Amino acid sequence: MLKDTFGRIHNYLRISLTDNCNLRCFYCMPEEDYAFTPQQQLMQADEIGQLAQLFVEQGVTKIRLTGGEPLVRKDAPAIIEKLAQLPVELHMTTNGIRIDDMLPQIVAAGFKSINISLDTLRPERFLQITRRNYYARVRANIDLLLQHAIPTKINMVVMKGVNDDEILDFVALTKDNPLEVRFIEFMPFSGNRWTSNQVLTYADILASVRTQYAVQPQSPGPNDTAKAFSIVGHQGRIAMISTMSAPFCAGCNRIRLTADGKLKNCLFSAHETDLLTSLRAGGDVLPLIHENIRSKAQALGGQLNENFENIDTDFLKNRSMITIGG
Ligand code: SAM
Ligand code: SF4
């Protein structure tokens, strides 16, 4: 069992398959030119399988594939097939561009849910945010997932002055589609030009939704990061991820494996444990995992404070989001 010094049991592993991506979302990538990690420094498919198996033996019951963009890896179908054989709930977060290329393997894997990132419903704005022209393909692939009855969520990072005028349009998407739209508060990472005045809080978002819709809070699960709401007359629902204004660290059950095989016990932790080098050297990885979990801070990686307006990003020691695996 992966228990930290605060009694939290970690049974949810997020595995980043790569720090490469076919989009360039400005809030995720570092501002300066970024060189993607060379292929040989990334965990190979069999190494991902070995480490995932080890985590499952330690009590992990849920695995999410993420990145970078997990589906830019040529061997993503093989990795998905391997992980689908483990006794875990399998989930994925993707920008959705390559869903159509890999649909048979995605359907066969039996994903419990797939989260697609989509921050705007306007093609020109999509191009501005992501610096690539894939809006139509992402929208078509969301429809493809729904046609195959795969539970689908949409992740929208809400940023003041960028896309906060589209909140109600996103809520409207849930009327005739069984989608969950997740509004995510904008978070600071290395090089992403975050400022606190760009954060639209969970309370702000909810107030904006309530101007037009009657919403009903849903009871949360023990480790839920999202505050979910149903909407009268809608097939789908909405949820808010309030990392900045109301963090949910007390119930945290998540750990992260970066694409280069480092274990991070929190999205905001500076500390990382190199599992891949030890695995490649034939070492015993298990004590390293337990030591990493025991060092987990009580909240926000021990780096951010709960009043996000006072965060000084110059003092944050972390990777950029694209290299962590969101
Ligand atoms: N490429 C995939 C995608 O975009 O879904 C997976 C990786 S991406 C890093 C995972 C999630 O992190 C996405 O939903 C993305 O919108 C979110 N994200 C990235 N940077 C963020 C930030 N600064 N604040 C909040 N969410 C962020
Ligand atoms: Fe790529 Fe996802 Fe980051 Fe956008 S949010 S740059 S799609 S990893």
PDB file of N, CA and C and ligand atoms in Angstrom, residues 14 20-23 25 27-29 65-70 93-96 115-119 155-157 184-189 192 194 321-322 325-326, ligand 1:
ATOM      1  N   ARG A  14      -0.888   8.445 -12.587  1.00  0.00           N
ATOM      2  CA  ARG A  14      -0.992   9.109 -13.896  1.00  0.00           C
ATOM      3  C   ARG A  14       0.344   8.923 -14.597  1.00  0.00           C
ATOM      4  N   ASN A  20       6.266  15.183 -25.823  1.00  0.00           N
ATOM      5  CA  ASN A  20       6.056  15.704 -27.172  1.00  0.00           C
ATOM      6  C   ASN A  20       4.576  15.992 -27.376  1.00  0.00           C
ATOM      7  N   CYS A  21       4.279  16.875 -28.309  1.00  0.00           N
ATOM      8  CA  CYS A  21       2.877  17.210 -28.528  1.00  0.00           C
ATOM      9  C   CYS A  21       2.678  17.772 -29.927  1.00  0.00           C
ATOM     10  N   ASN A  22       1.485  17.552 -30.459  1.00  0.00           N
ATOM     11  CA  ASN A  22       1.154  18.107 -31.775  1.00  0.00           C
ATOM     12  C   ASN A  22       0.412  19.447 -31.665  1.00  0.00           C
ATOM     13  N   LEU A  23       0.246  19.964 -30.434  1.00  0.00           N
ATOM     14  CA  LEU A  23      -0.252  21.327 -30.235  1.00  0.00           C
ATOM     15  C   LEU A  23       0.809  22.121 -29.460  1.00  0.00           C
ATOM     16  N   CYS A  25      -0.122  24.662 -26.873  1.00  0.00           N
ATOM     17  CA  CYS A  25      -0.969  25.502 -26.012  1.00  0.00           C
ATOM     18  C   CYS A  25      -0.082  26.418 -25.161  1.00  0.00           C
ATOM     19  N   TYR A  27      -0.472  28.008 -22.461  1.00  0.00           N
ATOM     20  CA  TYR A  27      -0.539  27.904 -21.002  1.00  0.00           C
ATOM     21  C   TYR A  27       0.139  26.646 -20.470  1.00  0.00           C
ATOM     22  N   CYS A  28       0.577  25.799 -21.388  1.00  0.00           N
ATOM     23  CA  CYS A  28       1.135  24.497 -20.992  1.00  0.00           C
ATOM     24  C   CYS A  28       2.614  24.397 -21.329  1.00  0.00           C
ATOM     25  N   MET A  29       3.002  24.940 -22.492  1.00  0.00           N
ATOM     26  CA  MET A  29       4.392  24.842 -22.943  1.00  0.00           C
ATOM     27  C   MET A  29       5.197  25.996 -22.354  1.00  0.00           C
ATOM     28  N   LEU A  65      -3.471   7.695 -18.665  1.00  0.00           N
ATOM     29  CA  LEU A  65      -2.408   8.028 -19.608  1.00  0.00           C
ATOM     30  C   LEU A  65      -2.517   9.499 -19.964  1.00  0.00           C
ATOM     31  N   THR A  66      -1.370  10.169 -19.974  1.00  0.00           N
ATOM     32  CA  THR A  66      -1.389  11.583 -20.277  1.00  0.00           C
ATOM     33  C   THR A  66      -0.067  11.964 -20.930  1.00  0.00           C
ATOM     34  N   GLY A  67       0.263  13.245 -20.945  1.00  0.00           N
ATOM     35  CA  GLY A  67       1.505  13.676 -21.562  1.00  0.00           C
ATOM     36  C   GLY A  67       1.728  15.142 -21.238  1.00  0.00           C
ATOM     37  N   GLY A  68       2.379  15.807 -22.087  1.00  0.00           N
ATOM     38  CA  GLY A  68       2.479  15.813 -23.527  1.00  0.00           C
ATOM     39  C   GLY A  68       1.201  15.204 -24.127  1.00  0.00           C
ATOM     40  N   GLU A  69       1.305  14.871 -25.356  1.00  0.00           N
ATOM     41  CA  GLU A  69       0.144  14.251 -25.988  1.00  0.00           C
ATOM     42  C   GLU A  69       0.389  12.744 -26.107  1.00  0.00           C
ATOM     43  N   PRO A  70      -0.338  11.946 -25.320  1.00  0.00           N
ATOM     44  CA  PRO A  70      -0.042  10.505 -25.284  1.00  0.00           C
ATOM     45  C   PRO A  70      -0.151   9.838 -26.660  1.00  0.00           C
ATOM     46  N   THR A  93      -6.110  11.281 -20.807  1.00  0.00           N
ATOM     47  CA  THR A  93      -6.330  12.695 -21.129  1.00  0.00           C
ATOM     48  C   THR A  93      -5.566  12.978 -22.414  1.00  0.00           C
ATOM     49  N   THR A  94      -6.262  13.477 -23.419  1.00  0.00           N
ATOM     50  CA  THR A  94      -5.668  13.678 -24.740  1.00  0.00           C
ATOM     51  C   THR A  94      -6.233  14.943 -25.357  1.00  0.00           C
ATOM     52  N   ASN A  95      -5.492  15.496 -26.324  1.00  0.00           N
ATOM     53  CA  ASN A  95      -6.075  16.633 -27.047  1.00  0.00           C
ATOM     54  C   ASN A  95      -7.025  16.162 -28.148  1.00  0.00           C
ATOM     55  N   GLY A  96      -7.109  14.865 -28.346  1.00  0.00           N
ATOM     56  CA  GLY A  96      -8.142  14.286 -29.209  1.00  0.00           C
ATOM     57  C   GLY A  96      -7.795  14.208 -30.679  1.00  0.00           C
ATOM     58  N   ASN A 115     -10.745  12.023 -21.338  1.00  0.00           N
ATOM     59  CA  ASN A 115     -10.867  13.492 -21.236  1.00  0.00           C
ATOM     60  C   ASN A 115     -10.215  14.114 -22.461  1.00  0.00           C
ATOM     61  N   ILE A 116     -10.956  14.975 -23.120  1.00  0.00           N
ATOM     62  CA  ILE A 116     -10.416  15.688 -24.289  1.00  0.00           C
ATOM     63  C   ILE A 116     -10.263  17.156 -23.900  1.00  0.00           C
ATOM     64  N   SER A 117      -9.088  17.714 -24.165  1.00  0.00           N
ATOM     65  CA  SER A 117      -8.892  19.133 -23.850  1.00  0.00           C
ATOM     66  C   SER A 117      -9.404  19.995 -24.988  1.00  0.00           C
ATOM     67  N   LEU A 118     -10.255  20.918 -24.657  1.00  0.00           N
ATOM     68  CA  LEU A 118     -10.796  21.833 -25.669  1.00  0.00           C
ATOM     69  C   LEU A 118     -11.162  23.121 -24.932  1.00  0.00           C
ATOM     70  N   ASP A 119     -10.444  24.201 -25.249  1.00  0.00           N
ATOM     71  CA  ASP A 119     -10.599  25.433 -24.474  1.00  0.00           C
ATOM     72  C   ASP A 119     -11.478  26.465 -25.149  1.00  0.00           C
ATOM     73  N   ASN A 155     -12.084  18.970 -21.038  1.00  0.00           N
ATOM     74  CA  ASN A 155     -11.341  19.825 -20.108  1.00  0.00           C
ATOM     75  C   ASN A 155     -11.200  21.202 -20.714  1.00  0.00           C
ATOM     76  N   MET A 156     -11.737  22.217 -20.060  1.00  0.00           N
ATOM     77  CA  MET A 156     -11.564  23.593 -20.537  1.00  0.00           C
ATOM     78  C   MET A 156     -10.823  24.382 -19.461  1.00  0.00           C
ATOM     79  N   VAL A 157      -9.614  24.855 -19.781  1.00  0.00           N
ATOM     80  CA  VAL A 157      -8.888  25.715 -18.848  1.00  0.00           C
ATOM     81  C   VAL A 157      -9.450  27.128 -19.029  1.00  0.00           C
ATOM     82  N   ILE A 184     -11.496  24.148 -15.609  1.00  0.00           N
ATOM     83  CA  ILE A 184     -10.276  24.024 -14.792  1.00  0.00           C
ATOM     84  C   ILE A 184      -9.701  25.405 -14.510  1.00  0.00           C
ATOM     85  N   GLU A 185      -9.411  25.681 -13.248  1.00  0.00           N
ATOM     86  CA  GLU A 185      -8.753  26.953 -12.922  1.00  0.00           C
ATOM     87  C   GLU A 185      -7.320  26.955 -13.485  1.00  0.00           C
ATOM     88  N   PHE A 186      -6.937  28.069 -14.022  1.00  0.00           N
ATOM     89  CA  PHE A 186      -5.606  28.247 -14.631  1.00  0.00           C
ATOM     90  C   PHE A 186      -4.523  28.126 -13.551  1.00  0.00           C
ATOM     91  N   MET A 187      -3.518  27.266 -13.798  1.00  0.00           N
ATOM     92  CA  MET A 187      -2.484  27.000 -12.780  1.00  0.00           C
ATOM     93  C   MET A 187      -1.097  27.470 -13.244  1.00  0.00           C
ATOM     94  N   PRO A 188      -0.232  27.820 -12.269  1.00  0.00           N
ATOM     95  CA  PRO A 188       1.119  28.271 -12.626  1.00  0.00           C
ATOM     96  C   PRO A 188       2.091  27.096 -12.789  1.00  0.00           C
ATOM     97  N   PHE A 189       2.857  27.098 -13.879  1.00  0.00           N
ATOM     98  CA  PHE A 189       3.944  26.134 -14.068  1.00  0.00           C
ATOM     99  C   PHE A 189       5.115  26.869 -14.684  1.00  0.00           C
ATOM    100  N   ASN A 192       4.981  29.370 -17.977  1.00  0.00           N
ATOM    101  CA  ASN A 192       3.694  29.520 -18.689  1.00  0.00           C
ATOM    102  C   ASN A 192       3.048  30.901 -18.523  1.00  0.00           C
ATOM    103  N   TRP A 194       1.894  32.591 -16.157  1.00  0.00           N
ATOM    104  CA  TRP A 194       0.700  32.663 -15.306  1.00  0.00           C
ATOM    105  C   TRP A 194       0.725  33.936 -14.469  1.00  0.00           C
ATOM    106  N   MET A 321       4.113  22.203 -17.414  1.00  0.00           N
ATOM    107  CA  MET A 321       3.046  21.210 -17.393  1.00  0.00           C
ATOM    108  C   MET A 321       3.274  20.113 -18.431  1.00  0.00           C
ATOM    109  N   ILE A 322       3.752  20.491 -19.609  1.00  0.00           N
ATOM    110  CA  ILE A 322       3.892  19.498 -20.688  1.00  0.00           C
ATOM    111  C   ILE A 322       4.891  18.398 -20.304  1.00  0.00           C
ATOM    112  N   GLY A 325       2.967  16.015 -17.079  1.00  0.00           N
ATOM    113  CA  GLY A 325       1.868  15.099 -17.387  1.00  0.00           C
ATOM    114  C   GLY A 325       0.696  15.545 -16.548  1.00  0.00           C
ATOM    115  N   GLY A 326      -0.205  16.284 -17.160  1.00  0.00           N
ATOM    116  CA  GLY A 326      -1.298  16.895 -16.406  1.00  0.00           C
ATOM    117  C   GLY A 326      -2.371  15.928 -16.011  1.00  0.00           C
TER     118      GLY A 326
HETATM  119  N1  SAM B   1      -2.123  16.658 -24.297  1.00  0.00           N
HETATM  120  C1  SAM B   1      -3.162  16.167 -23.471  1.00  0.00           C
HETATM  121  C2  SAM B   1      -4.265  17.179 -23.339  1.00  0.00           C
HETATM  122  O1  SAM B   1      -4.075  18.336 -23.705  1.00  0.00           O
HETATM  123  O2  SAM B   1      -5.321  16.791 -22.856  1.00  0.00           O
HETATM  124  C3  SAM B   1      -2.708  15.684 -22.110  1.00  0.00           C
HETATM  125  C4  SAM B   1      -1.694  16.513 -21.376  1.00  0.00           C
HETATM  126  S1  SAM B   1      -2.256  18.105 -20.819  1.00  0.00           S
HETATM  127  C5  SAM B   1      -0.808  18.698 -20.005  1.00  0.00           C
HETATM  128  C6  SAM B   1      -3.369  17.641 -19.503  1.00  0.00           C
HETATM  129  C7  SAM B   1      -4.337  18.676 -19.063  1.00  0.00           C
HETATM  130  O3  SAM B   1      -3.646  19.709 -18.397  1.00  0.00           O
HETATM  131  C8  SAM B   1      -5.124  19.328 -20.194  1.00  0.00           C
HETATM  132  O4  SAM B   1      -6.496  19.237 -19.943  1.00  0.00           O
HETATM  133  C9  SAM B   1      -4.663  20.761 -20.145  1.00  0.00           C
HETATM  134  O5  SAM B   1      -5.668  21.636 -20.543  1.00  0.00           O
HETATM  135  C10 SAM B   1      -4.297  20.918 -18.682  1.00  0.00           C
HETATM  136  N2  SAM B   1      -3.395  22.033 -18.442  1.00  0.00           N
HETATM  137  C11 SAM B   1      -2.219  22.296 -19.048  1.00  0.00           C
HETATM  138  N3  SAM B   1      -1.648  23.423 -18.558  1.00  0.00           N
HETATM  139  C12 SAM B   1      -2.493  23.885 -17.602  1.00  0.00           C
HETATM  140  C13 SAM B   1      -2.490  25.018 -16.733  1.00  0.00           C
HETATM  141  N4  SAM B   1      -1.505  25.889 -16.741  1.00  0.00           N
HETATM  142  N5  SAM B   1      -3.524  25.178 -15.881  1.00  0.00           N
HETATM  143  C14 SAM B   1      -4.541  24.293 -15.854  1.00  0.00           C
HETATM  144  N6  SAM B   1      -4.608  23.192 -16.640  1.00  0.00           N
HETATM  145  C15 SAM B   1      -3.597  22.991 -17.515  1.00  0.00           C
END
